[in-house]
Structures are given as C-alpha cells and as structure tokens.
Coordinates of N, CA and C and ligand atoms in Angstrom, one line a residue:
M8 N 216.1 8.4 280.4 CA 217.0 8.1 281.7 C 217.9 7.3 280.8
L9 N 217.4 6.1 280.4 CA 218.4 5.0 279.8 C 218.8 5.6 278.4
E10 N 217.9 6.4 277.6 CA 218.6 7.0 276.4 C 219.8 7.9 276.8
V11 N 219.3 8.8 277.9 CA 220.8 9.7 278.1 C 221.7 8.7 278.5
Q12 N 221.7 7.8 279.2 CA 222.9 6.8 279.6 C 223.5 6.3 278.0
Q13 N 222.6 5.7 277.4 CA 223.2 5.3 275.9 C 223.9 6.4 275.5
D14 N 223.3 7.7 275.3 CA 223.8 8.7 274.6 C 225.3 9.1 275.4
K15 N 225.4 8.9 276.3 CA 226.4 9.0 277.2 C 227.6 8.2 277.0
A16 N 227.1 7.1 276.8 CA 228.0 5.8 276.8 C 228.7 6.2 275.2
A17 N 227.8 6.4 274.2 CA 228.3 6.6 272.8 C 229.3 7.8 272.8
L18 N 228.9 9.0 273.7 CA 229.7 10.0 273.4 C 231.0 9.5 274.3
R19 N 231.2 8.9 275.2 CA 232.2 8.7 276.1 C 233.3 7.5 274.9
A20 N 232.6 7.0 274.3 CA 233.5 5.9 273.5 C 234.2 6.9 272.6
R21 N 233.3 7.8 271.9 CA 234.1 8.7 270.6 C 235.3 9.5 271.3
M22 N 234.6 10.0 272.5 CA 235.9 11.1 273.0 C 237.3 10.1 273.5
L23 N 236.6 9.0 274.1 CA 238.2 8.3 274.6 C 238.8 8.1 273.1
A24 N 238.2 7.4 272.2 CA 238.8 7.3 271.0 C 239.5 8.3 270.4
A25 N 239.2 9.6 270.6 CA 239.9 10.9 270.1 C 241.3 11.1 270.7
R26 N 241.1 10.6 272.0 CA 242.2 10.8 273.1 C 243.2 9.9 272.8
A27 N 242.9 8.7 272.6 CA 243.6 7.8 272.0 C 244.6 8.0 270.9
G28 N 244.2 8.8 270.0 CA 244.8 9.3 269.0 C 246.1 10.2 269.1
L29 N 246.1 11.1 270.6 CA 247.0 11.7 270.6 C 248.4 11.3 271.1
S30 N 249.5 11.8 270.3 CA 250.6 11.2 271.0 C 251.2 12.0 272.3
A31 N 252.0 11.3 272.9 CA 252.7 11.7 274.0 C 253.1 13.2 274.0
D32 N 253.9 13.2 273.0 CA 254.2 14.8 273.1 C 252.8 15.8 272.8
E33 N 252.1 15.5 272.0 CA 251.0 16.2 272.1 C 250.1 16.3 273.4
R34 N 250.1 15.2 274.4 CA 249.7 15.2 275.7 C 250.3 16.2 276.6
A35 N 251.5 16.2 276.4 CA 252.6 16.6 277.3 C 252.4 18.3 277.3
E36 N 252.4 18.7 275.7 CA 252.3 19.9 275.3 C 250.8 20.6 275.9
A37 N 250.0 19.7 275.7 CA 248.4 20.5 276.2 C 248.8 20.6 277.6
G38 N 249.3 19.5 278.2 CA 249.5 19.9 279.6 C 250.3 21.2 280.3
R39 N 251.0 21.2 279.5 CA 251.8 22.5 279.6 C 251.4 23.9 279.7
L40 N 250.5 24.0 278.5 CA 249.6 25.0 278.4 C 248.5 25.1 278.8
I41 N 248.0 24.2 279.3 CA 246.8 24.3 280.4 C 247.4 24.8 281.8
R42 N 248.5 24.0 282.1 CA 249.0 24.6 283.5 C 249.3 25.8 283.4
D43 N 249.9 26.5 282.3 CA 250.6 27.9 282.3 C 249.2 28.9 282.6
A44 N 248.1 28.3 281.7 CA 246.8 29.1 281.9 C 246.5 29.3 283.0
L45 N 246.2 28.2 283.9 CA 245.7 28.1 285.4 C 246.4 29.0 286.2
L46 N 247.7 28.6 285.9 CA 248.7 29.2 287.1 C 248.5 30.9 287.2
S47 N 248.0 31.4 285.7 CA 248.1 32.7 285.8 C 246.6 33.2 286.0
L48 N 245.8 32.3 286.4 CA 244.8 32.7 286.2 C 244.4 33.5 287.8
P49 N 243.7 34.6 288.0 CA 243.5 35.5 289.2 C 243.0 34.4 290.2
E50 N 242.1 34.0 289.9 CA 241.1 33.2 291.0 C 242.1 32.2 291.4
M51 N 243.0 31.5 290.6 CA 244.1 30.5 290.8 C 245.2 31.2 291.8
Q52 N 245.5 32.3 291.7 CA 246.6 33.0 292.2 C 246.2 33.1 293.5
M53 N 245.2 33.5 293.8 CA 244.2 34.0 295.2 C 244.0 32.8 296.1
A54 N 243.8 31.8 295.5 CA 243.3 30.6 295.8 C 244.4 30.1 297.3
G55 N 243.7 29.8 298.2 CA 244.3 29.2 299.5 C 244.5 27.7 299.3
T56 N 243.4 27.1 298.9 CA 243.2 25.8 298.7 C 242.6 25.5 297.5
V57 N 243.5 24.5 296.7 CA 242.9 24.2 295.5 C 242.5 22.5 295.5
A58 N 241.2 22.1 295.2 CA 240.8 20.6 294.9 C 241.2 20.2 293.5
A59 N 242.2 19.5 293.2 CA 242.4 19.2 291.8 C 242.4 17.9 291.7
Y60 N 242.9 17.2 290.6 CA 243.1 15.6 290.2 C 244.4 15.5 289.8
Y61 N 245.0 14.2 290.1 CA 246.1 13.6 289.5 C 245.9 12.9 288.3
S62 N 246.6 13.4 287.1 CA 245.8 12.9 285.8 C 246.5 11.4 285.7
V63 N 245.9 10.6 284.7 CA 246.3 9.2 284.7 C 246.1 8.9 283.1
G64 N 246.6 8.1 282.4 CA 246.5 7.8 281.2 C 246.5 9.0 280.1
A65 N 245.4 9.1 279.1 CA 245.5 10.3 278.2 C 244.6 11.4 278.8
E66 N 244.3 11.6 280.1 CA 243.7 12.7 280.6 C 244.5 14.0 280.7
P67 N 244.0 14.9 280.4 CA 244.5 16.3 280.2 C 245.7 16.4 281.6
A68 N 247.1 16.4 281.4 CA 247.7 16.3 282.3 C 247.7 17.2 283.3
S69 N 247.8 17.1 284.5 CA 247.7 18.2 285.4 C 248.7 17.9 286.7
R70 N 249.7 16.7 286.4 CA 250.5 16.5 287.4 C 251.6 17.7 287.6
G71 N 252.1 18.5 286.4 CA 252.8 19.5 286.5 C 252.3 20.5 287.2
L72 N 251.1 21.0 286.7 CA 250.3 21.8 287.7 C 249.8 21.6 289.0
V73 N 249.8 20.6 289.6 CA 249.7 20.2 290.9 C 250.8 20.5 291.5
Y74 N 252.0 20.0 290.8 CA 253.2 20.4 291.5 C 253.7 21.5 291.6
A75 N 253.4 22.6 290.7 CA 253.6 23.9 290.7 C 252.7 24.8 291.7
L76 N 251.6 24.4 292.0 CA 250.9 24.9 292.9 C 251.3 24.8 294.1
W77 N 251.7 23.5 294.6 CA 252.3 23.0 295.6 C 253.4 23.7 296.0
K78 N 254.5 23.8 295.1 CA 255.7 24.7 295.2 C 255.5 26.2 295.5
R79 N 254.2 26.8 294.7 CA 254.2 28.0 295.3 C 253.1 28.3 296.7
G80 N 252.9 27.2 297.4 CA 252.4 27.3 298.5 C 251.1 27.2 298.6
T81 N 250.4 26.9 297.6 CA 248.9 26.4 297.6 C 248.6 25.3 298.2
Y82 N 247.7 25.1 299.1 CA 247.2 23.6 299.7 C 246.6 23.1 298.7
V83 N 246.9 22.0 298.2 CA 246.4 21.1 297.3 C 245.5 19.8 297.7
L84 N 244.3 19.7 297.2 CA 243.6 18.4 297.9 C 243.6 17.7 296.7
L85 N 244.1 16.4 296.6 CA 243.6 15.3 295.6 C 242.5 14.3 296.0
P86 N 241.9 13.9 295.0 CA 240.8 12.6 295.4 C 241.2 11.5 295.9
V87 N 240.6 10.9 296.9 CA 240.7 9.4 297.3 C 239.6 8.6 296.7
L88 N 239.5 7.6 295.7 CA 238.5 7.0 295.4 C 237.6 6.1 296.3
R89 N 236.7 6.1 296.7 CA 236.1 5.4 297.6 C 235.5 4.2 297.3
P90 N 235.4 2.8 297.8 CA 234.6 1.7 297.2 C 233.4 2.1 296.5
D91 N 232.8 3.0 297.3 CA 231.3 3.3 296.8 C 231.1 4.4 295.7
G92 N 232.4 4.7 295.3 CA 232.2 5.4 294.1 C 232.4 7.0 294.3
D93 N 232.2 7.4 295.8 CA 232.3 8.7 296.1 C 233.8 9.2 296.4
L94 N 234.0 10.5 296.6 CA 235.7 11.0 296.7 C 235.8 11.2 298.2
D95 N 236.7 10.7 298.6 CA 237.5 11.4 299.9 C 238.6 12.2 299.2
W96 N 239.1 13.2 300.1 CA 240.4 14.0 300.0 C 241.4 14.0 301.0
A97 N 242.6 14.2 300.5 CA 243.7 14.3 301.2 C 244.8 15.3 300.7
S98 N 245.7 15.8 301.4 CA 246.6 16.8 300.8 C 247.6 16.4 299.9
Y99 N 248.1 17.1 298.9 CA 249.2 16.5 298.1 C 250.4 17.3 298.7
E100 N 251.4 16.4 299.4 CA 252.6 17.1 299.8 C 254.0 16.9 299.1
G101 N 254.0 16.6 297.9 CA 255.1 16.4 296.8 C 255.0 15.2 296.2
P102 N 255.8 15.0 294.9 CA 255.8 13.8 294.1 C 255.6 12.4 294.8
D103 N 256.2 12.6 296.4 CA 256.6 11.4 296.7 C 255.4 11.0 297.9
S104 N 254.4 11.7 298.1 CA 253.4 11.6 299.0 C 252.3 11.0 298.2
L105 N 252.5 10.4 297.1 CA 251.4 9.6 296.4 C 251.7 8.1 296.4
V106 N 250.5 7.6 296.4 CA 250.4 6.0 296.5 C 249.8 5.4 295.6
P107 N 249.8 4.2 295.1 CA 249.1 3.9 293.8 C 247.5 3.5 294.4
G108 N 246.5 3.7 293.8 CA 245.3 3.5 294.2 C 244.6 2.6 292.9
P109 N 242.9 2.6 293.1 CA 242.4 1.8 292.2 C 242.3 2.2 290.8
R110 N 242.1 1.3 290.1 CA 242.1 1.7 288.4 C 243.1 2.6 287.9
G111 N 244.4 2.0 288.4 CA 245.7 2.9 288.0 C 245.7 4.3 288.6
L112 N 244.8 4.6 289.3 CA 245.0 5.9 290.0 C 246.3 6.2 290.6
R113 N 246.9 7.3 290.9 CA 247.8 7.6 292.1 C 247.2 8.7 293.0
E114 N 247.2 8.2 294.3 CA 246.3 8.9 295.1 C 247.2 9.3 296.6
P115 N 247.0 10.5 297.2 CA 247.7 10.8 298.3 C 247.5 9.9 299.3
G116 N 248.8 9.7 300.2 CA 248.8 8.7 301.1 C 248.7 9.8 302.3
E117 N 248.3 10.8 302.5 CA 248.3 11.4 303.6 C 246.9 11.1 304.2
P118 N 246.6 11.6 305.5 CA 245.4 11.5 306.1 C 244.1 12.0 305.2
R119 N 243.1 11.4 305.2 CA 241.9 11.5 304.6 C 241.0 12.5 305.5
R120 N 240.7 13.5 304.6 CA 240.0 14.6 305.2 C 238.5 14.5 305.4
G121 N 237.9 13.6 304.7 CA 236.2 13.5 304.4 C 236.0 13.8 303.2
T122 N 234.8 13.5 302.8 CA 234.1 13.7 301.5 C 233.8 15.2 301.6
G123 N 233.4 15.9 302.9 CA 233.1 17.4 302.6 C 234.1 18.2 302.7
A124 N 235.8 17.9 302.6 CA 236.9 18.7 302.7 C 236.9 19.4 301.1
V125 N 236.1 19.0 300.4 CA 236.1 19.7 299.0 C 235.6 20.9 299.0
A126 N 234.6 21.0 299.9 CA 233.8 22.3 300.1 C 234.6 23.4 300.7
R127 N 236.0 22.9 301.3 CA 236.7 24.3 301.6 C 237.5 24.7 300.5
A128 N 237.7 23.9 299.5 CA 238.6 24.6 298.2 C 237.9 25.9 297.8
D129 N 239.0 26.7 297.4 CA 238.6 28.1 296.7 C 238.4 28.0 295.3
V130 N 239.0 26.8 294.8 CA 239.0 26.7 293.3 C 238.7 25.1 293.1
V131 N 238.1 24.4 292.1 CA 237.8 23.0 292.0 C 238.5 22.9 290.6
L132 N 239.3 21.9 290.4 CA 239.7 21.5 289.2 C 239.1 20.0 288.9
V133 N 238.8 19.7 287.5 CA 237.7 18.4 287.5 C 238.4 17.9 286.1
P134 N 238.4 16.5 285.9 CA 238.6 16.0 284.8 C 237.3 15.8 284.2
A135 N 237.4 15.8 282.5 CA 236.2 15.5 282.0 C 236.4 14.9 280.6
L136 N 235.5 14.4 280.0 CA 235.8 14.1 278.6 C 235.2 14.8 277.7
A137 N 234.3 15.6 277.9 CA 233.6 16.7 277.3 C 232.9 17.4 278.1
V138 N 232.8 18.7 277.8 CA 231.9 19.9 278.3 C 231.1 20.6 277.2
D139 N 229.7 21.0 277.7 CA 229.3 21.9 276.5 C 229.0 23.2 277.2
R140 N 228.4 24.0 276.4 CA 228.6 25.6 276.3 C 227.9 26.0 277.5
A141 N 226.9 24.8 277.7 CA 226.1 25.4 279.4 C 226.9 24.9 280.7
G142 N 228.0 24.1 280.3 CA 228.7 23.4 281.5 C 228.6 22.1 281.5
N143 N 227.6 21.4 281.3 CA 227.3 20.2 281.2 C 228.4 19.1 281.1
R144 N 228.8 18.4 281.9 CA 230.0 17.7 282.2 C 229.9 16.2 281.8
L145 N 230.7 15.6 281.1 CA 230.8 14.3 280.8 C 232.2 13.5 281.3
G146 N 231.8 12.8 282.5 CA 233.1 12.2 283.1 C 233.1 10.6 282.6
R147 N 234.1 9.7 283.2 CA 234.1 8.5 283.2 C 233.1 7.5 283.1
G148 N 232.3 8.0 284.1 CA 230.9 7.1 284.0 C 230.4 6.6 285.5
G149 N 231.6 6.8 286.5 CA 231.1 6.6 287.8 C 230.4 7.5 288.5
G150 N 230.3 8.8 287.9 CA 229.4 9.7 288.7 C 230.1 10.4 289.7
S151 N 231.2 9.8 290.2 CA 232.1 10.5 291.4 C 232.3 12.1 291.6
F152 N 232.5 12.3 290.4 CA 232.4 14.0 290.5 C 231.3 14.6 290.6
D153 N 230.2 14.2 290.3 CA 229.1 14.8 290.8 C 228.6 14.9 291.9
R154 N 229.1 14.0 292.6 CA 228.7 13.5 294.0 C 229.8 14.9 294.9
A155 N 230.8 14.9 294.4 CA 231.8 15.5 295.2 C 231.3 17.1 294.5
L156 N 230.7 17.6 293.6 CA 230.8 19.0 293.2 C 229.3 19.1 293.8
A157 N 228.6 18.2 294.1 CA 227.2 18.5 295.2 C 227.7 19.3 296.4
R158 N 228.7 19.1 296.8 CA 229.2 19.7 298.2 C 230.0 21.2 298.0
V159 N 230.0 21.6 296.8 CA 231.0 22.7 296.5 C 229.8 23.7 296.2
G160 N 230.2 24.9 296.9 CA 229.4 26.1 296.8 C 229.2 26.9 295.4
P161 N 228.0 27.5 295.2 CA 227.9 28.0 293.9 C 228.5 29.1 293.3
L162 N 229.4 29.6 294.2 CA 230.2 30.8 293.9 C 231.6 30.5 293.6
I163 N 232.0 29.2 293.8 CA 233.4 28.7 293.7 C 233.6 28.2 291.9
P164 N 234.5 28.7 291.6 CA 234.9 28.3 290.4 C 235.1 26.9 290.1
V165 N 234.6 26.1 289.4 CA 234.5 24.6 289.1 C 235.2 24.7 287.6
I166 N 236.5 24.3 287.4 CA 237.0 24.3 286.2 C 237.2 23.0 285.4
A167 N 236.9 22.5 284.4 CA 237.1 21.1 283.6 C 238.3 21.5 282.7
L168 N 239.1 20.4 282.8 CA 240.4 20.5 282.0 C 240.3 19.6 280.9
L169 N 240.2 20.5 279.8 CA 239.8 19.5 278.2 C 241.0 19.9 277.5
Y170 N 241.1 18.6 276.2 CA 241.7 19.1 275.1 C 240.6 20.1 274.0
D171 N 241.7 20.6 273.0 CA 240.8 21.7 272.4 C 239.4 21.3 271.8
G172 N 239.4 20.1 271.1 CA 238.3 19.5 270.6 C 237.2 19.4 271.6
E173 N 237.1 19.3 272.9 CA 236.4 18.8 274.0 C 235.1 19.6 274.3
L174 N 235.5 21.0 273.8 CA 234.1 21.7 274.3 C 233.2 21.7 273.4
L175 N 231.9 21.1 273.7 CA 231.1 20.6 272.7 C 229.7 21.7 272.5
A176 N 228.8 21.5 271.6 CA 227.8 22.3 271.6 C 226.8 21.8 272.6
R177 N 226.7 20.4 272.7 CA 225.8 20.0 273.3 C 226.3 18.6 274.2
V178 N 226.4 18.2 275.4 CA 226.4 17.2 276.3 C 225.3 16.5 277.1
P179 N 224.9 15.0 276.6 CA 224.1 14.8 277.3 C 223.8 14.8 278.9
N180 N 222.8 14.8 279.3 CA 222.9 15.2 281.2 C 221.6 14.7 281.2
A181 N 221.6 14.3 283.2 CA 220.9 14.0 283.4 C 220.4 14.9 284.9
V182 N 219.7 14.8 285.9 CA 219.2 15.5 286.9 C 220.5 15.3 288.2
H183 N 221.5 14.4 288.2 CA 222.4 14.3 289.0 C 223.6 15.0 288.5
D184 N 223.6 15.4 287.3 CA 224.9 16.3 286.7 C 224.9 17.1 287.3
I185 N 226.2 17.8 287.8 CA 226.6 19.1 288.1 C 227.4 19.7 287.2
R186 N 226.8 20.7 286.7 CA 227.5 21.9 285.8 C 229.0 22.1 286.5
V187 N 229.8 22.7 285.4 CA 231.3 23.3 285.8 C 231.2 24.8 285.4
R188 N 231.7 25.9 285.9 CA 231.6 26.8 285.7 C 232.8 27.5 284.6
A189 N 233.7 26.8 284.2 CA 234.5 27.1 283.3 C 235.4 25.7 282.6
V190 N 236.1 26.1 281.6 CA 237.1 25.2 281.0 C 238.4 25.6 280.8
A191 N 239.4 24.6 280.8 CA 240.8 25.1 280.5 C 241.2 24.3 279.2
R192 N 241.7 25.0 278.2 CA 241.9 24.0 277.0 C 243.4 24.7 276.7
P193 N 244.0 23.8 276.0 CA 245.8 24.1 275.7 C 245.7 25.5 274.8
H194 N 244.7 25.6 273.8 CA 245.1 26.7 272.9 C 244.2 27.9 273.1
H195 N 242.9 27.8 274.0 CA 242.2 28.9 274.5 C 242.1 29.4 276.0
G196 N 242.6 28.6 276.4 CA 243.0 29.2 278.0 C 241.7 28.6 278.6
V197 N 241.3 29.8 279.6 CA 240.1 29.5 280.3 C 239.0 30.0 279.9
T198 N 238.0 29.5 279.7 CA 236.6 30.0 279.3 C 235.6 29.8 280.2
A199 N 234.9 31.0 280.5 CA 233.8 30.8 281.4 C 232.5 30.4 280.7
L200 N 231.8 29.8 281.5 CA 230.5 29.0 280.9 C 229.3 29.4 281.7
P201 N 228.2 29.8 281.2 CA 227.7 29.4 280.0 C 228.7 30.7 279.1
A202 N 229.0 30.6 277.8 CA 229.5 31.6 276.9 C 228.5 32.6 276.9
P203 N 228.6 33.6 277.0 CA 227.8 34.8 276.6 C 227.4 34.7 275.4
Ligands
ADP337 N1 224.9 12.5 293.7 C1 225.0 11.3 293.4 N2 224.5 10.2 294.6 C2 224.7 8.8 294.2 N3 225.0 8.2 292.9 C3 225.3 9.3 292.0 C4 225.0 10.8 292.4 N4 225.7 11.3 291.1 C5 226.1 10.5 290.2 N5 225.8 9.4 290.7 C6 225.9 7.9 290.2 O1 226.5 7.9 289.0 C7 226.4 7.4 287.9 C8 227.1 7.7 286.9 O2 226.7 9.3 286.5 P1 227.4 9.8 285.0 O3 226.6 11.4 285.2 O4 226.7 9.0 283.8 O5 228.8 9.7 285.4 P2 229.7 10.8 284.9 O6 229.6 12.1 286.0 O7 231.1 10.0 285.5 O8 229.9 10.9 283.5 C9 224.7 7.7 287.9 O9 223.8 6.9 287.1 C10 224.6 7.2 289.4 O10 224.5 6.1 289.5
MG338 MG1 227.9 13.1 285.4

C-alpha cells in the first residue's frame, strides 16, 4: 500500500514536470482539440446532463468545452470541493456563475446539489495526470474523483482529459481507485478503454 503511494507520488511529480514544460499556446491548442473531439462525440451530443470540471493551471483546458456545452443547452454540473475532500456539485450557468474556490479552483456559485448529483450525469468528464490502458487513473492525490466516481453507474461514459503523452502502459493503483472508461487526447481524439 505504502509502495503504491510512493509509486503514485513519483509518477505525479514526473507528469506535473512534463505539463510545466508546455507553453500557454500548446495548452490552449490542446484544449481546443479536446473540446472539438468531445463536442462531436455522439454520447456527448445525446447527453442531457454532463458532469465536468473547470480547468486550472496546466490541466487540459476544459473551460471552452464547458462553455460550449452550456451554450448548446446541455445541463453542466461542476464540482465543489468539500473540506473533507469529497465533491459536491452545482450547475454551470455561464462564466459569471463561477466564484473562487479553495486551491485556486473556480467553482459554481449556484445551489449545491449534493454529492450524489454526479449519479444523474449521462457523461462524466474528469481531470487526470495519467491513465493507463486498463483505465487506471492518476489524480492530484486527494482521491476526490475516486469518491465521486464510486457513485456513478457502470454504464456511464467516464472520460479523462489528457495531453497526448499521458496515456501510459501502467499507472499504479489501489483498491479505492475507480477506473475511467475512455480518454480524450488532443491528437488522438477519444479512445475507449481498455483498448482492444
Ligand atoms: N472512496 C473513498 N473514500 C474515502 N477516502 C478515499 C476514497 N478514495 C480515495 N480516498 C482517499 O484519497 C486518498 C488519495 O487517493 P489517490 O487515489 O492516491 O489520489 P488520486 O486519485 O487523486 O490520484 C486515498 O489515500 C484515500 O485516503
Ligand atoms: Mg485515485
């Protein structure tokens, strides 16, 4: 268990260092490509409700995607980080509906729908530092999305947004880790996992 935590910490440091080397232009271009790939995905076009995240720092940009989904009438839920590390959810109602949250996050200021609200999403988009071919996901280390994804049904597409080099052969994982069903990358589009 401790060994897994150490392996994850080492991999996090490596992935964060690689992201730190991306220019603002590279990040913006990656965000546009991921946005367009996801907007044209049939599951996304049919989704009445999408649970997403509002990117900060060097995370794959999701703000344009969130805005575009909202503009075309999709109900978008965004996470509100609770002090215990779990995720509450509230609706995105345009760029002006966000307020500063903890750890530099931008969060929806709308009424909170509860930790169980994510279970009503037709598609769930999650951040990740790396994912492997089996769908094992490395996050920032808070375990928040493991808790949220434990409430999501097995048939719901859970898609992690990554840069091109972040789908790996193997990501260390523990019993509490919840796998994702697909990844979206700038130059590869959406890839279902586990790969056949
Ligand atoms: N379902 C859960 N309930 C309570 N705590 C959890 C749960 N899932 C994860 N955690 C906590 O989050 C911590 C970090 O999880 P980890 O998987 O290493 O982070 P991340 O998924 O962000 O990379 C775990 O050590 C655990 O304490
Ligand atoms: Mg985890």
